[in-house]
Coordinates of N, CA and C in Angstrom, one line a residue:
Chain A
X177 N -0.5 -15.1 -14.7 CA -0.7 -13.7 -14.2 C -1.0 -13.6 -12.7
X178 N -0.2 -12.8 -12.0 CA -0.4 -12.7 -10.6 C -1.7 -11.9 -10.3
X179 N -2.6 -12.4 -9.5 CA -3.8 -11.7 -9.1 C -4.1 -11.9 -7.6
X180 N -4.6 -10.8 -7.0 CA -5.1 -10.9 -5.7 C -6.6 -10.4 -5.8
X181 N -7.5 -11.3 -5.5 CA -8.9 -11.0 -5.6 C -9.5 -10.9 -4.2
X182 N -10.1 -9.8 -3.8 CA -10.6 -9.6 -2.5 C -12.1 -9.8 -2.5
X183 N -12.6 -10.1 -1.3 CA -14.1 -10.3 -1.1 C -14.8 -9.0 -1.3
X184 N -16.1 -9.1 -1.4 CA -16.9 -7.9 -1.8 C -17.2 -7.0 -0.6
X185 N -17.8 -5.9 -0.9 CA -18.1 -4.9 0.1 C -19.0 -5.4 1.2
X186 N -18.8 -4.8 2.4 CA -19.6 -5.3 3.5 C -20.2 -4.1 4.2
X187 N -21.4 -4.2 4.7 CA -22.1 -3.2 5.5 C -22.5 -3.9 6.8
X188 N -22.0 -3.4 7.9 CA -22.1 -4.0 9.2 C -22.6 -3.0 10.2
X189 N -23.0 -3.5 11.4 CA -23.3 -2.6 12.5 C -22.2 -2.7 13.5
X190 N -22.1 -1.6 14.3 CA -21.1 -1.6 15.4 C -21.3 -2.8 16.3
X191 N -20.2 -3.4 16.7 CA -20.2 -4.6 17.6 C -20.3 -5.9 16.8
X192 N -20.6 -5.9 15.6 CA -20.6 -7.2 14.8 C -19.2 -7.6 14.4
X193 N -19.0 -8.9 14.1 CA -17.7 -9.4 13.7 C -17.7 -9.5 12.1
X194 N -16.5 -9.6 11.6 CA -16.3 -9.6 10.2 C -15.0 -10.2 9.8
X195 N -15.0 -10.9 8.7 CA -13.8 -11.5 8.2 C -13.8 -11.3 6.7
X196 N -12.8 -10.6 6.1 CA -12.7 -10.4 4.7 C -11.5 -11.2 4.2
X197 N -11.5 -11.4 2.9 CA -10.5 -12.3 2.3 C -9.8 -11.7 1.1
X198 N -8.7 -12.4 0.8 CA -7.8 -12.0 -0.3 C -7.2 -13.3 -0.9
X199 N -7.7 -13.6 -2.1 CA -7.2 -14.9 -2.7 C -6.1 -14.6 -3.7
X200 N -5.0 -15.3 -3.6 CA -3.9 -15.1 -4.5 C -3.9 -16.2 -5.6
X201 N -3.5 -15.9 -6.8 CA -3.3 -16.8 -7.8 C -2.2 -16.4 -8.8
X202 N -1.7 -17.4 -9.5 CA -0.7 -17.0 -10.5 C 0.7 -17.0 -10.0
X203 N 0.9 -17.4 -8.7 CA 2.3 -17.4 -8.1 C 2.3 -18.3 -7.0
X204 N 3.4 -18.5 -6.4 CA 3.5 -19.4 -5.2 C 3.1 -18.6 -4.0
X205 N 1.8 -18.9 -3.5 CA 1.2 -18.2 -2.4 C 2.0 -18.3 -1.1
X206 N 2.6 -19.5 -0.9 CA 3.3 -19.8 0.4 C 4.6 -19.1 0.5
X207 N 5.2 -18.5 -0.5 CA 6.5 -18.0 -0.4 C 6.6 -16.5 -0.6
X208 N 5.5 -15.8 -0.5 CA 5.4 -14.3 -0.5 C 4.5 -13.8 0.6
X209 N 5.1 -12.8 1.4 CA 4.3 -12.2 2.4 C 3.1 -11.5 1.8
X210 N 2.0 -11.4 2.5 CA 0.8 -10.7 2.2 C 0.6 -9.6 3.2
X211 N 0.5 -8.3 2.8 CA 0.2 -7.3 3.7 C -1.2 -6.7 3.6
X212 N -1.7 -6.0 4.6 CA -3.0 -5.4 4.6 C -2.8 -3.9 4.9
X213 N -3.5 -3.1 4.1 CA -3.4 -1.6 4.2 C -4.8 -1.0 4.3
X214 N -5.0 -0.1 5.2 CA -6.2 0.6 5.4 C -6.2 2.0 4.8
X215 N -7.3 2.3 4.2 CA -7.5 3.7 3.6 C -8.8 4.2 4.1
X216 N -8.8 5.1 5.1 CA -10.1 5.7 5.5 C -10.6 6.7 4.5
X217 N -11.9 7.0 4.5 CA -12.4 7.9 3.5 C -11.7 9.2 3.3
X218 N -11.2 9.4 2.1 CA -10.5 10.7 1.8 C -9.1 10.8 2.5
X219 N -8.6 9.7 3.0 CA -7.3 9.8 3.7 C -6.2 8.9 3.0
X220 N -5.1 8.9 3.6 CA -3.9 8.1 3.0 C -3.9 6.7 3.4
X221 N -2.8 6.1 3.0 CA -2.6 4.6 3.2 C -2.0 4.4 4.6
X222 N -2.5 3.3 5.3 CA -1.9 3.0 6.6 C -1.6 1.5 6.6
X223 N -0.4 1.2 7.1 CA 0.0 -0.2 7.2 C -0.6 -0.9 8.4
X224 N -1.2 -2.1 8.2 CA -1.9 -2.8 9.3 C -1.0 -3.9 9.8
X225 N -0.5 -4.7 8.8 CA 0.3 -5.9 9.2 C 0.6 -6.7 8.0
X226 N 1.3 -7.8 8.3 CA 1.7 -8.7 7.2 C 1.8 -10.2 7.7
X227 N 1.6 -11.1 6.8 CA 1.6 -12.5 7.1 C 2.4 -13.3 6.1
X228 N 3.1 -14.3 6.5 CA 3.8 -15.2 5.6 C 3.0 -16.5 5.6
X229 N 2.3 -16.7 4.5 CA 1.4 -17.8 4.4 C 2.1 -19.2 4.6
X230 N 3.3 -19.3 4.3 CA 4.0 -20.6 4.4 C 4.0 -21.1 5.8
X231 N 4.2 -20.2 6.8 CA 4.2 -20.7 8.2 C 3.3 -19.8 9.1
X232 N 2.5 -18.9 8.5 CA 1.6 -18.0 9.3 C 2.3 -17.1 10.2
X233 N 3.6 -16.8 10.0 CA 4.3 -15.8 10.8 C 3.6 -14.5 10.5
X234 N 3.2 -13.8 11.5 CA 2.4 -12.5 11.4 C 3.0 -11.4 12.2
X235 N 3.0 -10.2 11.6 CA 3.6 -9.0 12.2 C 2.5 -7.9 12.1
X236 N 2.3 -7.2 13.2 CA 1.2 -6.2 13.2 C 1.9 -4.8 13.4
X237 N 1.3 -3.8 12.8 CA 1.6 -2.4 13.2 C 1.1 -2.2 14.6
X238 N 1.9 -1.5 15.4 CA 1.4 -1.2 16.8 C 0.0 -0.6 16.8
X239 N -0.3 0.2 15.8 CA -1.6 0.9 15.7 C -2.8 -0.1 15.6
X240 N -2.5 -1.3 15.1 CA -3.5 -2.2 14.8 C -3.4 -3.5 15.7
X241 N -2.3 -3.7 16.4 CA -2.2 -4.8 17.3 C -3.3 -4.9 18.2
X242 N -4.0 -6.1 18.3 CA -5.1 -6.2 19.2 C -6.4 -5.7 18.7
X243 N -6.4 -5.0 17.6 CA -7.6 -4.5 17.0 C -8.2 -5.4 15.9
X244 N -7.3 -6.1 15.2 CA -7.6 -7.0 14.1 C -6.8 -8.3 14.2
X245 N -7.2 -9.3 13.4 CA -6.4 -10.5 13.3 C -6.2 -10.8 11.9
X246 N -4.9 -11.1 11.6 CA -4.5 -11.5 10.2 C -4.2 -12.9 10.2
X247 N -4.8 -13.7 9.2 CA -4.5 -15.1 9.1 C -4.5 -15.5 7.7
X248 N -4.1 -16.8 7.5 CA -4.1 -17.3 6.1 C -4.3 -18.8 6.1
X249 N -4.9 -19.2 5.0 CA -5.1 -20.6 4.7 C -4.4 -21.0 3.5
X250 N -3.2 -21.6 3.6 CA -2.4 -21.8 2.4 C -3.0 -22.9 1.5
X251 N -3.9 -23.7 2.1 CA -4.5 -24.8 1.2 C -5.4 -24.2 0.1
X252 N -5.9 -23.0 0.4 CA -6.8 -22.3 -0.6 C -6.2 -21.0 -1.0
X253 N -4.9 -20.7 -0.7 CA -4.2 -19.5 -1.2 C -5.0 -18.2 -0.8
X254 N -5.4 -18.2 0.4 CA -6.3 -17.1 0.9 C -5.8 -16.5 2.2
X255 N -5.7 -15.2 2.2 CA -5.3 -14.4 3.4 C -6.6 -13.7 4.0
X256 N -6.6 -13.5 5.2 CA -7.8 -12.9 5.9 C -7.5 -11.8 6.8
X257 N -8.5 -10.9 6.9 CA -8.4 -9.8 7.9 C -9.7 -9.9 8.7
X258 N -9.7 -9.9 10.0 CA -10.9 -10.1 10.7 C -11.0 -9.2 11.9
X259 N -12.2 -8.8 12.3 CA -12.5 -8.0 13.5 C -13.5 -8.8 14.3
X260 N -13.4 -8.8 15.6 CA -14.3 -9.4 16.5 C -15.4 -8.5 16.9
X261 N -15.2 -7.2 16.9 CA -16.2 -6.2 17.3 C -15.9 -4.9 16.6
X262 N -16.7 -4.7 15.5 CA -16.4 -3.6 14.6 C -16.9 -2.3 15.3
X263 N -16.2 -1.2 14.9 CA -16.5 0.2 15.4 C -16.8 1.0 14.1
X264 N -17.5 2.1 14.3 CA -17.8 3.0 13.2 C -16.5 3.5 12.6
X265 N -15.5 3.6 13.4 CA -14.2 4.1 12.9 C -13.4 3.1 12.1
X266 N -13.9 1.9 12.0 CA -13.3 0.9 11.1 C -13.8 1.0 9.6
X267 N -14.7 2.0 9.4 CA -15.2 2.2 8.1 C -14.1 2.7 7.2
X268 N -13.8 1.9 6.2 CA -12.6 2.2 5.3 C -12.6 1.3 4.1
X269 N -11.7 1.5 3.2 CA -11.3 0.6 2.2 C -10.1 -0.2 2.7
X270 N -10.1 -1.5 2.5 CA -9.0 -2.3 2.9 C -8.4 -3.0 1.7
X271 N -7.1 -2.9 1.6 CA -6.4 -3.5 0.5 C -5.4 -4.6 1.0
X272 N -5.3 -5.7 0.3 CA -4.2 -6.6 0.5 C -3.2 -6.4 -0.6
X273 N -2.0 -6.7 -0.3 CA -0.9 -6.5 -1.3 C 0.2 -7.6 -1.1
X274 N 0.7 -8.1 -2.2 CA 1.8 -9.0 -2.1 C 3.2 -8.3 -1.9
X275 N 4.0 -8.9 -1.0 CA 5.3 -8.4 -1.0 C 6.2 -9.2 -1.9
X276 N 6.7 -8.5 -2.9 CA 7.4 -9.1 -4.0 C 8.8 -8.6 -4.2
X277 N 9.1 -8.1 -5.4 CA 10.4 -7.7 -5.8 C 11.0 -6.7 -4.8
X278 N 12.2 -7.1 -4.3 CA 12.9 -6.3 -3.3 C 12.0 -5.7 -2.2
X279 N 11.2 -6.5 -1.7 CA 10.3 -6.1 -0.6 C 9.2 -5.0 -1.0
X280 N 9.1 -4.8 -2.2 CA 8.0 -3.9 -2.7 C 6.6 -4.6 -2.6
X281 N 5.6 -3.7 -2.5 CA 4.2 -4.3 -2.6 C 3.9 -4.2 -4.1
X282 N 4.2 -5.4 -4.8 CA 4.1 -5.3 -6.2 C 2.8 -5.7 -6.9
X283 N 1.9 -6.3 -6.1 CA 0.6 -6.6 -6.6 C -0.4 -6.3 -5.5
X284 N -1.5 -5.7 -5.9 CA -2.5 -5.3 -5.0 C -3.9 -5.9 -5.3
X285 N -4.7 -6.2 -4.3 CA -6.1 -6.5 -4.5 C -6.9 -5.3 -4.9
X286 N -8.1 -5.5 -5.3 CA -8.9 -4.4 -5.8 C -9.5 -3.6 -4.6
X287 N -9.4 -4.1 -3.4 CA -9.9 -3.4 -2.2 C -11.3 -4.0 -1.8
X288 N -11.5 -3.9 -0.5 CA -12.8 -4.3 0.1 C -13.3 -3.1 0.9
X289 N -14.4 -2.6 0.6 CA -15.0 -1.4 1.3 C -15.8 -2.0 2.5
X290 N -15.5 -1.6 3.7 CA -16.2 -2.0 4.9 C -16.9 -0.7 5.4
X291 N -18.2 -0.8 5.6 CA -18.9 0.3 6.1 C -19.6 -0.2 7.4
X292 N -19.3 0.6 8.5 CA -19.9 0.2 9.8 C -20.7 1.3 10.3
X293 N -22.0 1.0 10.6 CA -22.9 2.0 11.1 C -23.1 1.8 12.6
X294 N -23.3 3.0 13.2 CA -23.5 2.9 14.7 C -24.9 2.9 15.0
Chain B
X293 N -0.3 11.5 12.1 CA 0.8 12.2 11.4 C 1.8 11.2 10.9
X294 N 2.1 11.2 9.6 CA 3.0 10.3 9.0 C 4.4 10.5 9.4
X295 N 5.2 9.4 9.4 CA 6.6 9.4 9.7 C 7.3 10.0 8.5
X296 N 6.8 9.8 7.3 CA 7.4 10.3 6.1 C 6.6 11.5 5.7
X297 N 7.3 12.6 5.3 CA 6.6 13.8 5.1 C 6.6 14.1 3.6
X298 N 5.4 14.3 3.0 CA 5.2 14.7 1.6 C 4.4 16.0 1.6
X299 N 4.6 16.8 0.5 CA 3.7 17.9 0.3 C 2.3 17.5 0.0
X300 N 1.3 18.1 0.5 CA -0.1 17.6 0.3 C -0.5 17.7 -1.2
X301 N 0.1 18.6 -1.9 CA -0.3 18.8 -3.3 C 0.8 19.4 -4.2
X302 N 0.8 19.0 -5.4 CA 1.6 19.7 -6.4 C 0.8 19.8 -7.7
X303 N 1.2 20.6 -8.6 CA 0.5 20.7 -9.8 C 1.4 21.1 -11.0
X304 N 1.0 20.8 -12.2 CA 1.8 21.1 -13.3 C 0.9 21.1 -14.6
X305 N 1.5 21.6 -15.7 CA 0.8 21.6 -16.9 C 1.3 20.5 -17.8
X306 N 0.5 20.1 -18.8 CA 1.0 19.0 -19.7 C 2.3 19.3 -20.3
X307 N 3.2 18.3 -20.3 CA 4.6 18.4 -20.8 C 5.6 18.9 -19.8
X308 N 5.2 19.4 -18.7 CA 6.1 19.9 -17.7 C 6.7 18.8 -16.9
X309 N 7.7 19.1 -16.1 CA 8.4 18.2 -15.2 C 8.0 18.6 -13.8
X310 N 7.5 17.7 -13.0 CA 7.2 18.0 -11.6 C 8.0 17.0 -10.7
X311 N 8.2 17.4 -9.5 CA 8.9 16.5 -8.5 C 8.0 16.5 -7.2
X312 N 8.0 15.4 -6.6 CA 7.4 15.2 -5.3 C 8.4 14.7 -4.3
X313 N 8.5 15.4 -3.2 CA 9.5 15.1 -2.2 C 9.0 14.3 -1.1
X314 N 9.9 13.6 -0.4 CA 9.5 12.7 0.7 C 10.7 12.7 1.7
X315 N 10.4 13.2 2.9 CA 11.5 13.3 3.9 C 11.2 12.4 5.1
X316 N 12.2 11.8 5.6 CA 12.0 10.9 6.8 C 13.1 11.0 7.8
X317 N 13.0 10.3 8.9 CA 14.0 10.3 9.9 C 15.0 9.2 9.5
X318 N 16.2 9.3 10.2 CA 17.3 8.4 9.8 C 16.9 6.9 10.1
X319 N 16.0 6.6 11.0 CA 15.8 5.2 11.3 C 15.1 4.5 10.2
X320 N 14.3 5.2 9.4 CA 13.6 4.4 8.3 C 14.1 4.8 7.0
X321 N 14.9 5.8 6.9 CA 15.3 6.2 5.6 C 16.7 5.9 5.2
X322 N 17.6 6.3 6.1 CA 19.0 6.3 5.7 C 19.5 5.0 5.2
X323 N 19.1 3.9 5.9 CA 19.6 2.6 5.5 C 18.6 1.8 4.7
X324 N 17.4 2.3 4.4 CA 16.4 1.5 3.8 C 16.0 2.1 2.4
X325 N 15.4 1.2 1.6 CA 15.0 1.5 0.3 C 13.7 2.4 0.4
X326 N 13.5 3.2 -0.6 CA 12.2 4.0 -0.7 C 11.4 3.4 -1.9
X327 N 10.1 3.4 -1.7 CA 9.2 2.9 -2.7 C 8.2 4.1 -3.0
X328 N 7.7 4.0 -4.2 CA 6.6 5.0 -4.6 C 5.5 4.3 -5.2
X329 N 4.3 4.7 -4.8 CA 3.0 4.1 -5.2 C 2.1 5.2 -5.8
X330 N 1.5 4.8 -6.9 CA 0.5 5.7 -7.6 C -0.9 5.2 -7.3
X331 N -1.8 6.1 -6.9 CA -3.2 5.7 -6.8 C -4.0 6.6 -7.7
X332 N -4.5 6.1 -8.8 CA -5.4 6.8 -9.6 C -6.8 6.9 -8.9
X333 N -7.6 7.9 -9.3 CA -8.9 8.0 -8.6 C -9.7 6.8 -8.6
X334 N -10.2 6.3 -7.5 CA -11.1 5.2 -7.4 C -10.5 3.9 -7.7
X335 N -9.1 3.8 -7.6 CA -8.5 2.5 -7.9 C -7.5 2.1 -6.8
X336 N -7.1 0.9 -6.8 CA -6.1 0.5 -5.8 C -4.7 1.1 -6.1
X337 N -3.9 1.2 -5.1 CA -2.5 1.7 -5.4 C -1.8 0.8 -6.3
X338 N -0.7 1.3 -7.0 CA 0.1 0.6 -7.9 C 1.5 0.9 -7.7
X339 N 2.4 -0.1 -7.7 CA 3.8 0.1 -7.5 C 4.4 0.9 -8.7
X340 N 5.1 2.0 -8.4 CA 5.6 2.9 -9.4 C 7.2 2.8 -9.4
X341 N 7.8 2.8 -8.2 CA 9.2 2.8 -8.1 C 9.6 1.9 -6.9
X342 N 10.6 1.1 -7.1 CA 11.1 0.3 -5.9 C 12.6 0.5 -5.8
X343 N 13.1 0.1 -4.6 CA 14.5 0.3 -4.3 C 15.0 1.6 -4.8
X344 N 14.4 2.7 -4.4 CA 14.8 4.1 -4.6 C 14.6 4.6 -6.1
X345 N 14.9 3.7 -7.1 CA 15.0 4.3 -8.4 C 14.7 3.3 -9.5
X346 N 14.1 2.1 -9.1 CA 13.9 1.1 -10.1 C 12.4 1.1 -10.5
X347 N 12.2 1.0 -11.8 CA 10.8 0.9 -12.4 C 10.4 -0.5 -12.7
X348 N 9.2 -0.9 -12.2 CA 8.7 -2.2 -12.6 C 8.4 -2.2 -14.1
X349 N 8.3 -3.4 -14.7 CA 8.0 -3.5 -16.1 C 6.6 -2.8 -16.3
X350 N 6.6 -2.0 -17.4 CA 5.3 -1.4 -17.8 C 5.2 0.0 -17.3
X351 N 6.0 0.5 -16.3 CA 6.0 1.8 -15.9 C 6.9 2.7 -16.8
X352 N 6.3 3.7 -17.4 CA 7.0 4.6 -18.3 C 8.3 5.2 -17.7
X353 N 9.3 5.4 -18.6 CA 10.5 6.0 -18.1 C 10.4 7.5 -17.8
X354 N 9.2 8.0 -18.0 CA 8.9 9.4 -17.5 C 8.9 9.5 -16.0
X355 N 8.8 8.4 -15.4 CA 8.8 8.4 -13.9 C 10.2 7.9 -13.4
X356 N 10.7 8.7 -12.5 CA 12.0 8.4 -12.0 C 12.1 8.7 -10.5
X357 N 12.9 7.9 -9.8 CA 13.0 8.1 -8.3 C 14.5 8.3 -8.0
X358 N 14.7 9.0 -6.9 CA 16.0 9.2 -6.4 C 16.0 9.3 -4.8
X359 N 17.1 9.1 -4.2 CA 17.2 9.2 -2.8 C 18.6 9.7 -2.4
X360 N 18.6 10.6 -1.4 CA 19.9 11.1 -0.9 C 19.7 11.3 0.6
X361 N 20.4 10.5 1.4 CA 20.3 10.7 2.9 C 18.9 10.4 3.4
X362 N 18.3 11.4 4.0 CA 17.0 11.2 4.6 C 15.9 11.8 3.7
X363 N 16.2 12.0 2.4 CA 15.2 12.6 1.5 C 15.1 11.8 0.2
X364 N 14.0 11.7 -0.3 CA 13.8 11.0 -1.6 C 12.9 11.9 -2.5
X365 N 12.9 11.6 -3.8 CA 12.1 12.4 -4.7 C 11.6 11.5 -5.8
X366 N 10.4 11.8 -6.2 CA 9.8 11.2 -7.4 C 9.7 12.3 -8.5
X367 N 10.2 12.1 -9.6 CA 10.1 13.1 -10.7 C 9.2 12.5 -11.8
X368 N 8.4 13.3 -12.4 CA 7.6 12.9 -13.5 C 7.8 14.0 -14.6
X369 N 8.3 13.5 -15.7 CA 8.6 14.4 -16.8 C 7.6 14.2 -17.9
X370 N 7.4 15.2 -18.8 CA 6.4 15.1 -19.9 C 5.1 14.8 -19.3
X371 N 4.7 15.6 -18.3 CA 3.4 15.4 -17.6 C 2.2 15.2 -18.5
X372 N 1.4 14.2 -18.2 CA 0.2 13.9 -19.0 C -1.0 14.0 -18.1
X373 N -2.2 14.2 -18.7 CA -3.4 14.3 -17.9 C -3.7 13.0 -17.1
X374 N -3.3 11.9 -17.6 CA -3.5 10.6 -16.9 C -2.6 10.4 -15.7
X375 N -1.6 11.3 -15.5 CA -0.8 11.2 -14.3 C -1.5 11.8 -13.1
X376 N -2.6 12.4 -13.3 CA -3.3 13.0 -12.2 C -3.7 11.9 -11.2
X377 N -3.2 11.9 -10.0 CA -3.4 10.8 -9.1 C -2.8 11.3 -7.7
X378 N -2.9 10.4 -6.7 CA -2.2 10.5 -5.5 C -1.0 9.7 -5.5
X379 N 0.1 10.2 -5.0 CA 1.4 9.5 -4.9 C 1.9 9.4 -3.5
X380 N 2.3 8.2 -3.2 CA 2.7 7.9 -1.8 C 4.2 7.3 -1.8
X381 N 5.0 7.9 -1.0 CA 6.3 7.3 -0.7 C 6.1 6.3 0.4
X382 N 7.1 5.4 0.5 CA 7.0 4.4 1.6 C 8.4 3.8 1.9
X383 N 8.6 3.3 3.1 CA 9.8 2.7 3.5 C 9.5 1.7 4.5
X384 N 10.4 0.7 4.7 CA 10.3 -0.2 5.8 C 11.0 0.3 7.1
X385 N 10.4 0.1 8.2 CA 11.0 0.4 9.5 C 11.0 -0.9 10.3
X386 N 12.0 -1.8 10.1 CA 11.9 -3.1 10.6 C 10.8 -3.9 9.8
X387 N 9.9 -4.5 10.5 CA 8.8 -5.2 9.8 C 7.6 -4.3 9.6
X388 N 7.7 -3.0 9.9 CA 6.6 -2.1 9.8 C 6.8 -1.2 8.6
X389 N 5.8 -1.3 7.7 CA 5.9 -0.4 6.5 C 5.3 1.0 6.9
X390 N 6.0 2.0 6.5 CA 5.5 3.3 6.8 C 5.3 4.1 5.5
X391 N 4.2 4.7 5.4 CA 3.8 5.5 4.2 C 3.9 7.0 4.5
X392 N 4.2 7.8 3.5 CA 4.0 9.2 3.6 C 2.5 9.5 3.5
X393 N 2.2 10.8 3.8 CA 0.8 11.2 3.8 C 0.1 11.3 2.5
X394 N 1.0 11.2 1.4 CA 0.4 11.3 0.1 C 0.4 12.7 -0.5
X395 N 0.6 12.7 -1.8 CA 0.6 14.0 -2.5 C -0.3 13.9 -3.7
X396 N -1.2 14.9 -3.7 CA -2.2 14.9 -4.9 C -1.6 15.7 -6.0
X397 N -1.4 15.0 -7.1 CA -0.9 15.7 -8.3 C -2.1 16.1 -9.2
X398 N -2.1 17.4 -9.5 CA -3.1 18.0 -10.4 C -2.5 18.4 -11.7
X399 N -3.0 17.9 -12.8 CA -2.5 18.4 -14.1 C -3.5 19.5 -14.6
X400 N -3.0 20.7 -14.7 CA -3.8 21.8 -15.0 C -4.2 21.9 -16.5

């Protein structure tokens, strides 16, 4: 069974750093892109970027380029999303998703809620 | 503002058929597949339709998708209370995934 399990909720202060994770299982982690999606409170889905764990090829949405870093450790089947200096506006739910059948996002993690206080 | 445009809300009564529209510009729509995702309250999104009109295993055939030119639609027939959710269309624009703003479906 394909699963993406994300790390737990985080409460941080502005200016702090953070790295959240997404662990894949039940499939070949190195041969499927993993994407990250932001959902701010009460808002829609926003594409942040995507990584190919096989060679760490990474693409960012222009809106998030330079704001976050996407990485992966294929030895433990885990993708990451990190911030070096959080802002209150980073408060959101963050989802990872596998790019699968015909480039669809066919499996999703349960989401990680990040709350940043100023 | 989303590149793909959806109505903010639609509603219907149980048993009814409803459609949700999604319109985009030629750069991301005309040559590319459309996907639909369902997000039930308090849960992660779920793939509902891929490549314009294909349903993943387990998605009821009450859900159907179509695309023509720069517009796409999601149709839900035999509406049920458990269909109440947010629905998002999406497409690829190069390596950038673009989502519609989402449509909230209310079952009256």
